[in-house]
């Protein structure tokens, strides 16, 4: 594996936690006070006549970790529950701005629950002009405003290149072409 950056620089790394062990990986990182992010989605099911609600990872086996390469290696040494996602031979580093926008959109509660798009579904999206949310709780977030297959209206999409995208409904009056 080759590093394309300083191993002591704190960056966002896209990582994998095989066999749906992302919550164990999160607990390990939390115990070592390493910032991490797993996009979660709400699930509901009727059990014994009652509605049960819980959260689970929106995309399994996937976790973003914010630390230095050396710091992550100290924690994951000898463990197979946390692996770097490589592109093709170096770990994928997510730019700070993309990660900030992604987390901010995810944590905003002013809009519908976001829809997560995998690399396979992202390939079906048509590239439109980049836009910025000009007002409201998501002011300043940049992304795309376009139609998503199966949706009636256009959606605002925040993209982490080649990994994941999140789409949500945003009123047209808030969207400004970049």
Short mmCIF file of C-alpha atoms in Angstrom, two decimals:
data_model
loop_
_atom_site.label_atom_id
_atom_site.label_comp_id
_atom_site.label_asym_id
_atom_site.label_seq_id
_atom_site.Cartn_x
_atom_site.Cartn_y
_atom_site.Cartn_z
CA UNK A 1 0.00 0.00 0.00
CA UNK A 2 1.30 3.46 -0.96
CA UNK A 3 0.44 6.67 0.87
CA UNK A 4 -0.16 9.81 -1.17
CA UNK A 5 -0.01 12.09 1.89
CA UNK A 6 1.87 12.67 5.15
CA UNK A 7 1.14 9.69 7.47
CA UNK A 8 0.78 12.06 10.44
CA UNK A 9 -1.73 14.41 8.78
CA UNK A 10 -5.27 14.09 10.12
CA UNK A 11 -7.62 13.33 7.22
CA UNK A 12 -10.93 11.59 6.54
CA UNK A 13 -10.32 8.02 5.35
CA UNK A 14 -12.98 5.80 3.76
CA UNK A 15 -12.73 2.43 5.46
CA UNK A 16 -14.41 -0.93 5.32
CA UNK A 17 -15.56 -3.16 8.13
CA UNK A 18 -16.31 -6.54 6.54
CA UNK A 19 -19.14 -8.85 7.55
CA UNK A 20 -21.34 -6.04 8.93
CA UNK A 21 -19.01 -5.29 11.83
CA UNK A 22 -19.08 -1.51 11.35
CA UNK A 23 -20.67 -0.93 14.78
CA UNK A 24 -17.88 -2.95 16.47
CA UNK A 25 -15.33 -0.87 14.55
CA UNK A 26 -17.12 2.31 15.67
CA UNK A 27 -17.01 1.19 19.32
CA UNK A 28 -13.28 0.47 18.99
CA UNK A 29 -12.61 3.90 17.45
CA UNK A 30 -14.80 5.65 20.04
CA UNK A 31 -12.88 3.90 22.85
CA UNK A 32 -9.66 5.37 21.41
CA UNK A 33 -11.29 8.83 20.98
CA UNK A 34 -10.95 8.74 17.19
CA UNK A 35 -13.62 10.70 15.31
CA UNK A 36 -15.66 8.54 12.95
CA UNK A 37 -18.91 8.67 11.03
CA UNK A 38 -21.34 6.00 9.92
CA UNK A 39 -24.45 7.24 8.07
CA UNK A 40 -27.44 5.56 9.71
CA UNK A 41 -31.03 5.11 8.54
CA UNK A 42 -34.19 4.59 10.55
CA UNK A 43 -35.95 1.26 10.19
CA UNK A 44 -39.45 0.27 11.31
CA UNK A 45 -41.12 -3.08 11.66
CA UNK A 46 -44.30 -4.37 13.22
CA UNK A 47 -43.57 -7.02 15.86
CA UNK A 48 -46.33 -8.55 17.94
CA UNK A 49 -48.70 -5.77 16.84
CA UNK A 50 -46.36 -2.93 17.90
CA UNK A 51 -44.21 -0.68 15.76
CA UNK A 52 -40.54 -1.13 16.61
CA UNK A 53 -38.06 1.52 15.43
CA UNK A 54 -34.27 1.21 15.30
CA UNK A 55 -31.29 2.57 13.41
CA UNK A 56 -28.89 0.61 11.27
CA UNK A 57 -26.04 1.61 8.95
CA UNK A 58 -27.36 3.02 5.67
CA UNK A 59 -24.61 1.18 3.79
CA UNK A 60 -23.16 -1.82 5.56
CA UNK A 61 -19.41 -2.44 5.93
CA UNK A 62 -18.65 1.27 5.50
CA UNK A 63 -17.17 3.80 7.96
CA UNK A 64 -15.40 7.16 7.65
CA UNK A 65 -12.49 7.70 10.05
CA UNK A 66 -10.92 11.09 10.86
CA UNK A 67 -7.36 10.64 12.11
CA UNK A 68 -3.83 10.25 10.84
CA UNK A 69 -2.81 7.12 8.98
CA UNK A 70 -0.35 6.29 11.78
CA UNK A 71 -3.03 6.83 14.44
CA UNK A 72 -5.44 4.49 12.68
CA UNK A 73 -2.74 1.87 12.19
CA UNK A 74 -2.00 1.85 15.95
CA UNK A 75 -5.65 1.08 16.71
CA UNK A 76 -6.28 -1.45 13.94
CA UNK A 77 -2.97 -3.32 14.37
CA UNK A 78 -3.74 -7.03 14.24
CA UNK A 79 -7.50 -6.48 13.82
CA UNK A 80 -9.41 -7.37 10.69
CA UNK A 81 -12.60 -5.45 11.52
CA UNK A 82 -11.23 -2.24 10.03
CA UNK A 83 -9.62 -2.01 6.58
CA UNK A 84 -8.66 0.88 4.33
CA UNK A 85 -10.58 1.14 1.06
CA UNK A 86 -7.90 1.41 -1.63
CA UNK A 87 -7.87 3.32 -4.90
CA UNK A 88 -6.05 1.35 -6.52
CA UNK A 89 -3.07 1.01 -4.15
CA UNK A 90 -3.41 3.95 -1.76
CA UNK A 91 -6.12 4.60 0.86
CA UNK A 92 -9.05 6.73 -0.29
CA UNK A 93 -8.92 10.14 1.37
CA UNK A 94 -12.14 12.18 1.42
CA UNK A 95 -11.65 15.97 1.13
CA UNK A 96 -12.65 17.85 4.29
CA UNK A 97 -15.22 20.04 2.47
CA UNK A 98 -17.03 17.01 0.95
CA UNK A 99 -17.13 15.30 4.33
CA UNK A 100 -18.37 18.44 6.11
CA UNK A 101 -21.18 18.91 3.55
CA UNK A 102 -22.11 15.22 3.71
CA UNK A 103 -22.32 15.18 7.52
CA UNK A 104 -24.17 18.49 7.66
CA UNK A 105 -26.81 17.30 5.18
CA UNK A 106 -27.14 14.00 7.05
CA UNK A 107 -27.57 15.71 10.43
CA UNK A 108 -30.02 18.37 9.22
CA UNK A 109 -33.53 17.74 10.38
CA UNK A 110 -35.21 20.39 8.26
CA UNK A 111 -35.76 18.02 5.35
CA UNK A 112 -36.96 14.51 4.57
CA UNK A 113 -34.83 11.60 5.66
CA UNK A 114 -31.98 11.39 3.14
CA UNK A 115 -31.78 8.62 0.57
CA UNK A 116 -28.35 7.00 0.24
CA UNK A 117 -26.99 6.10 -3.17
CA UNK A 118 -24.34 3.43 -3.70
CA UNK A 119 -21.69 3.61 -6.46
CA UNK A 120 -23.94 1.39 -8.61
CA UNK A 121 -26.95 3.72 -8.34
CA UNK A 122 -24.74 6.82 -8.65
CA UNK A 123 -23.79 5.60 -12.14
CA UNK A 124 -27.44 6.02 -13.19
CA UNK A 125 -27.48 9.72 -12.30
CA UNK A 126 -27.17 12.33 -15.02
CA UNK A 127 -24.57 14.98 -14.22
CA UNK A 128 -26.17 18.40 -13.96
CA UNK A 129 -24.73 21.74 -12.96
CA UNK A 130 -23.27 22.11 -9.50
CA UNK A 131 -25.43 24.15 -7.15
CA UNK A 132 -25.19 25.67 -3.68
CA UNK A 133 -27.93 25.92 -1.08
CA UNK A 134 -28.29 29.67 -0.64
CA UNK A 135 -30.53 29.92 2.42
CA UNK A 136 -32.13 27.87 5.15
CA UNK A 137 -30.57 25.30 7.48
CA UNK A 138 -28.32 23.89 4.74
CA UNK A 139 -26.94 27.24 3.51
CA UNK A 140 -23.51 26.89 1.92
CA UNK A 141 -23.64 23.16 1.13
CA UNK A 142 -22.68 22.42 -2.47
CA UNK A 143 -23.80 19.50 -4.59
CA UNK A 144 -26.00 18.67 -7.58
CA UNK A 145 -29.69 19.29 -8.17
CA UNK A 146 -31.05 16.58 -10.42
CA UNK A 147 -33.57 13.84 -10.94
CA UNK A 148 -33.03 10.55 -9.12
CA UNK A 149 -34.48 7.40 -10.66
CA UNK A 150 -37.82 6.61 -9.01
CA UNK A 151 -38.33 10.07 -7.47
CA UNK A 152 -41.07 12.44 -8.65
CA UNK A 153 -39.13 15.65 -8.00
CA UNK A 154 -35.52 16.63 -8.47
CA UNK A 155 -33.31 16.01 -5.44
CA UNK A 156 -30.33 17.80 -3.96
CA UNK A 157 -27.36 15.42 -4.00
CA UNK A 158 -24.18 15.65 -1.95
CA UNK A 159 -21.52 13.41 -3.40
CA UNK A 160 -18.35 11.86 -2.02
CA UNK A 161 -16.65 11.03 -5.31
CA UNK A 162 -16.82 7.35 -6.21
CA UNK A 163 -18.01 6.20 -2.77
CA UNK A 164 -21.43 7.35 -1.69
CA UNK A 165 -24.01 10.04 -2.32
CA UNK A 166 -26.93 11.33 -0.32
CA UNK A 167 -30.10 12.76 -1.86
CA UNK A 168 -32.87 14.75 -0.21
CA UNK A 169 -35.71 17.03 -1.22
CA UNK A 170 -34.88 20.73 -1.04
CA UNK A 171 -37.15 23.58 -2.09
CA UNK A 172 -36.10 25.19 -5.39
CA UNK A 173 -36.01 28.65 -3.85
CA UNK A 174 -32.97 27.65 -1.75
CA UNK A 175 -30.92 26.34 -4.70
CA UNK A 176 -28.46 28.62 -6.53
CA UNK A 177 -26.34 27.62 -9.54
CA UNK A 178 -22.64 27.71 -8.69
#
